[in-house]
């Protein structure tokens, strides 16, 4: 049995690569594992050799100490891998398959899964619907920023790439299918982006950039990306986006300058609960700023896609209400403008196969759009630090050097 390493959260601002257990077909006790899941048998699972595993902005919320994540939690929910072993109940996935792992863990059997709502599976997290690898309060499934990882319900969850050699040629792009590409696409679909749309995207981190690329894929006429970080705005501009620096003020005036009117057809929140204010408040955390500004700049009858993360527990919030996930949302404004809102985890399986085909047939260059940057697993702490400092990159961990060899 080979050894295993994983990237573990060790307290606010600290991650380290540590030796960890090799996966087995039973969920063991450990940091963050729900007691009701301990001892759960997993004959339907597969063990993967990790080919690529990405650092996500959602991971950063935990690493900053903004959640109740326990020390020792192995991180990582954006996983691409090669199957090295399957449980006795796995019928269709085979050893040697190269696969993408949706970050949502789903059973494929419950009502929500059968309705395509895989982000809120009822059977994988004893506390509430919805689960993910290596994430706080999500059932305790071990994260995939590791050499090897276990994936339950493998026949249902895993997306097999149809041609392994061809997939390795585009592996950096395909590594975005586990989360940020479908998540950005879901934000745009939820917001009603279609040919000719004008689109406002709050946040130029990887999800925001993925949303921008998705908006173009869906036929948007103008894609406007807003952020406080010049390097990230420059990255958005590099593939055709208009950009707004919200440190200079409210976005409405800048939107007017770009498209000739102060409102857009559609808007996407790719920031979430650690949002800052605009203008002179840009250094101050204002968690409702993005949601309220999206209602302000979206036309009456428009829609808002909200893939940005919001939580029910934020110990680092500035006020007691926000610590419980209660924000000062201008719901009256949204009501008056008849806005539609879609929130929650992206149901990755709704989109990943179609987006895989778009990548394989050169309809999109998502790795280039988000500036995907491979680094070895042992450099994960550096990647977390640089990402937290605002680097305009999507760090992709390469535990076995397979990305480097492919490039």
GROMACS .gro file of N, CA and C in nm, residues 295-364:
model
  210
  295UNK      N    1  -2.844   4.399  -0.705
  295UNK     CA    2  -2.984   4.440  -0.723
  295UNK      C    3  -2.991   4.582  -0.779
  296UNK      N    4  -2.897   4.665  -0.739
  296UNK     CA    5  -2.895   4.804  -0.785
  296UNK      C    6  -2.868   4.813  -0.935
  297UNK      N    7  -2.777   4.727  -0.987
  297UNK     CA    8  -2.734   4.744  -1.125
  297UNK      C    9  -2.806   4.651  -1.223
  298UNK      N   10  -2.891   4.561  -1.174
  298UNK     CA   11  -2.963   4.470  -1.263
  298UNK      C   12  -3.100   4.527  -1.296
  299UNK      N   13  -3.135   4.522  -1.422
  299UNK     CA   14  -3.261   4.583  -1.467
  299UNK      C   15  -3.381   4.514  -1.403
  300UNK      N   16  -3.492   4.583  -1.400
  300UNK     CA   17  -3.616   4.523  -1.352
  300UNK      C   18  -3.651   4.402  -1.437
  301UNK      N   19  -3.688   4.293  -1.371
  301UNK     CA   20  -3.719   4.170  -1.440
  301UNK      C   21  -3.599   4.083  -1.466
  302UNK      N   22  -3.480   4.128  -1.426
  302UNK     CA   23  -3.359   4.051  -1.445
  302UNK      C   24  -3.339   3.948  -1.334
  303UNK      N   25  -3.225   3.880  -1.340
  303UNK     CA   26  -3.198   3.773  -1.245
  303UNK      C   27  -3.056   3.782  -1.193
  304UNK      N   28  -3.037   3.725  -1.074
  304UNK     CA   29  -2.906   3.723  -1.008
  304UNK      C   30  -2.866   3.578  -0.984
  305UNK      N   31  -2.749   3.541  -1.031
  305UNK     CA   32  -2.689   3.413  -0.997
  305UNK      C   33  -2.592   3.434  -0.884
  306UNK      N   34  -2.603   3.352  -0.779
  306UNK     CA   35  -2.523   3.375  -0.657
  306UNK      C   36  -2.444   3.250  -0.622
  307UNK      N   37  -2.340   3.217  -0.699
  307UNK     CA   38  -2.253   3.106  -0.661
  307UNK      C   39  -2.154   3.140  -0.551
  308UNK      N   40  -2.134   3.269  -0.523
  308UNK     CA   41  -2.046   3.309  -0.413
  308UNK      C   42  -2.094   3.249  -0.282
  309UNK      N   43  -2.000   3.209  -0.197
  309UNK     CA   44  -2.031   3.134  -0.075
  309UNK      C   45  -2.084   3.224   0.036
  310UNK      N   46  -2.195   3.183   0.096
  310UNK     CA   47  -2.247   3.243   0.218
  310UNK      C   48  -2.266   3.132   0.321
  311UNK      N   49  -2.238   3.163   0.447
  311UNK     CA   50  -2.233   3.059   0.550
  311UNK      C   51  -2.331   3.090   0.662
  312UNK      N   52  -2.363   2.985   0.739
  312UNK     CA   53  -2.451   3.001   0.854
  312UNK      C   54  -2.372   3.028   0.982
  313UNK      N   55  -2.240   3.011   0.976
  313UNK     CA   56  -2.156   3.038   1.092
  313UNK      C   57  -2.025   3.102   1.051
  314UNK      N   58  -2.001   3.227   1.093
  314UNK     CA   59  -1.880   3.301   1.057
  314UNK      C   60  -1.823   3.364   1.184
  315UNK      N   61  -1.735   3.291   1.255
  315UNK     CA   62  -1.682   3.344   1.381
  315UNK      C   63  -1.599   3.470   1.366
  316UNK      N   64  -1.553   3.501   1.245
  316UNK     CA   65  -1.472   3.620   1.225
  316UNK      C   66  -1.549   3.740   1.178
  317UNK      N   67  -1.680   3.731   1.173
  317UNK     CA   68  -1.762   3.842   1.122
  317UNK      C   69  -1.754   3.964   1.213
  318UNK      N   70  -1.783   4.079   1.153
  318UNK     CA   71  -1.770   4.205   1.226
  318UNK      C   72  -1.883   4.231   1.324
  319UNK      N   73  -1.999   4.167   1.306
  319UNK     CA   74  -2.110   4.190   1.398
  319UNK      C   75  -2.180   4.058   1.428
  320UNK      N   76  -2.263   4.058   1.531
  320UNK     CA   77  -2.325   3.935   1.578
  320UNK      C   78  -2.421   3.876   1.475
  321UNK      N   79  -2.493   3.961   1.403
  321UNK     CA   80  -2.585   3.910   1.303
  321UNK      C   81  -2.510   3.835   1.193
  322UNK      N   82  -2.402   3.895   1.144
  322UNK     CA   83  -2.326   3.832   1.037
  322UNK      C   84  -2.261   3.702   1.082
  323UNK      N   85  -2.234   3.689   1.211
  323UNK     CA   86  -2.177   3.564   1.263
  323UNK      C   87  -2.273   3.448   1.245
  324UNK      N   88  -2.402   3.478   1.232
  324UNK     CA   89  -2.504   3.375   1.210
  324UNK      C   90  -2.549   3.371   1.064
  325UNK      N   91  -2.479   3.445   0.979
  325UNK     CA   92  -2.517   3.449   0.838
  325UNK      C   93  -2.633   3.541   0.808
  326UNK      N   94  -2.665   3.632   0.899
  326UNK     CA   95  -2.775   3.725   0.879
  326UNK      C   96  -2.719   3.858   0.830
  327UNK      N   97  -2.754   3.897   0.708
  327UNK     CA   98  -2.698   4.017   0.645
  327UNK      C   99  -2.808   4.118   0.616
  328UNK      N  100  -2.768   4.244   0.602
  328UNK     CA  101  -2.865   4.352   0.576
  328UNK      C  102  -2.892   4.363   0.426
  329UNK      N  103  -2.970   4.270   0.378
  329UNK     CA  104  -3.002   4.263   0.236
  329UNK      C  105  -3.121   4.354   0.204
  330UNK      N  106  -3.112   4.428   0.095
  330UNK     CA  107  -3.222   4.516   0.053
  330UNK      C  108  -3.324   4.435  -0.027
  331UNK      N  109  -3.389   4.343   0.042
  331UNK     CA  110  -3.483   4.255  -0.027
  331UNK      C  111  -3.599   4.333  -0.088
  332UNK      N  112  -3.631   4.447  -0.028
  332UNK     CA  113  -3.737   4.531  -0.085
  332UNK      C  114  -3.702   4.581  -0.224
  333UNK      N  115  -3.574   4.612  -0.247
  333UNK     CA  116  -3.530   4.656  -0.379
  333UNK      C  117  -3.544   4.542  -0.479
  334UNK      N  118  -3.499   4.424  -0.440
  334UNK     CA  119  -3.512   4.309  -0.528
  334UNK      C  120  -3.657   4.276  -0.560
  335UNK      N  121  -3.742   4.290  -0.459
  335UNK     CA  122  -3.886   4.264  -0.480
  335UNK      C  123  -3.944   4.367  -0.576
  336UNK      N  124  -3.911   4.495  -0.554
  336UNK     CA  125  -3.966   4.601  -0.637
  336UNK      C  126  -3.924   4.586  -0.784
  337UNK      N  127  -3.805   4.529  -0.807
  337UNK     CA  128  -3.756   4.512  -0.944
  337UNK      C  129  -3.787   4.372  -1.000
  338UNK      N  130  -3.863   4.293  -0.925
  338UNK     CA  131  -3.903   4.158  -0.967
  338UNK      C  132  -3.783   4.072  -1.006
  339UNK      N  133  -3.679   4.080  -0.922
  339UNK     CA  134  -3.560   4.000  -0.949
  339UNK      C  135  -3.580   3.854  -0.911
  340UNK      N  136  -3.513   3.768  -0.983
  340UNK     CA  137  -3.504   3.627  -0.946
  340UNK      C  138  -3.366   3.602  -0.887
  341UNK      N  139  -3.359   3.516  -0.785
  341UNK     CA  140  -3.233   3.485  -0.718
  341UNK      C  141  -3.213   3.333  -0.719
  342UNK      N  142  -3.093   3.289  -0.749
  342UNK     CA  143  -3.058   3.148  -0.735
  342UNK      C  144  -2.930   3.140  -0.653
  343UNK      N  145  -2.936   3.065  -0.542
  343UNK     CA  146  -2.822   3.054  -0.452
  343UNK      C  147  -2.786   2.906  -0.434
  344UNK      N  148  -2.680   2.883  -0.359
  344UNK     CA  149  -2.643   2.748  -0.319
  344UNK      C  150  -2.533   2.687  -0.403
  345UNK      N  151  -2.491   2.565  -0.362
  345UNK     CA  152  -2.390   2.492  -0.436
  345UNK      C  153  -2.434   2.471  -0.581
  346UNK      N  154  -2.339   2.482  -0.671
  346UNK     CA  155  -2.365   2.444  -0.809
  346UNK      C  156  -2.383   2.293  -0.817
  347UNK      N  157  -2.489   2.245  -0.881
  347UNK     CA  158  -2.502   2.102  -0.906
  347UNK      C  159  -2.413   2.064  -1.025
  348UNK      N  160  -2.289   2.030  -0.997
  348UNK     CA  161  -2.186   2.017  -1.101
  348UNK      C  162  -2.226   1.920  -1.211
  349UNK      N  163  -2.292   1.809  -1.173
  349UNK     CA  164  -2.326   1.708  -1.272
  349UNK      C  165  -2.426   1.758  -1.377
  350UNK      N  166  -2.492   1.869  -1.350
  350UNK     CA  167  -2.585   1.926  -1.447
  350UNK      C  168  -2.511   1.982  -1.569
  351UNK      N  169  -2.381   2.014  -1.550
  351UNK     CA  170  -2.308   2.086  -1.654
  351UNK      C  171  -2.177   2.020  -1.697
  352UNK      N  172  -2.118   1.933  -1.614
  352UNK     CA  173  -1.977   1.900  -1.638
  352UNK      C  174  -1.953   1.824  -1.768
  353UNK      N  175  -2.045   1.739  -1.809
  353UNK     CA  176  -2.023   1.667  -1.934
  353UNK      C  177  -2.024   1.762  -2.054
  354UNK      N  178  -2.120   1.853  -2.058
  354UNK     CA  179  -2.127   1.948  -2.170
  354UNK      C  180  -2.001   2.036  -2.173
  355UNK      N  181  -1.958   2.082  -2.056
  355UNK     CA  182  -1.839   2.167  -2.051
  355UNK      C  183  -1.713   2.089  -2.087
  356UNK      N  184  -1.709   1.961  -2.050
  356UNK     CA  185  -1.598   1.875  -2.093
  356UNK      C  186  -1.590   1.873  -2.246
  357UNK      N  187  -1.703   1.857  -2.311
  357UNK     CA  188  -1.704   1.853  -2.457
  357UNK      C  189  -1.660   1.987  -2.517
  358UNK      N  190  -1.701   2.097  -2.454
  358UNK     CA  191  -1.657   2.228  -2.501
  358UNK      C  192  -1.505   2.242  -2.492
  359UNK      N  193  -1.446   2.188  -2.386
  359UNK     CA  194  -1.300   2.191  -2.371
  359UNK      C  195  -1.234   2.101  -2.475
  360UNK      N  196  -1.279   1.979  -2.486
  360UNK     CA  197  -1.215   1.883  -2.576
  360UNK      C  198  -1.224   1.925  -2.722
  361UNK      N  199  -1.326   2.003  -2.756
  361UNK     CA  200  -1.344   2.046  -2.894
  361UNK      C  201  -1.311   2.194  -2.914
  362UNK      N  202  -1.229   2.248  -2.822
  362UNK     CA  203  -1.166   2.380  -2.838
  362UNK      C  204  -1.265   2.495  -2.847
  363UNK      N  205  -1.377   2.483  -2.775
  363UNK     CA  206  -1.473   2.593  -2.772
  363UNK      C  207  -1.443   2.692  -2.659
  364UNK      N  208  -1.355   2.656  -2.568
  364UNK     CA  209  -1.323   2.742  -2.455
  364UNK      C  210  -1.185   2.705  -2.404
   0.00000   0.00000   0.00000
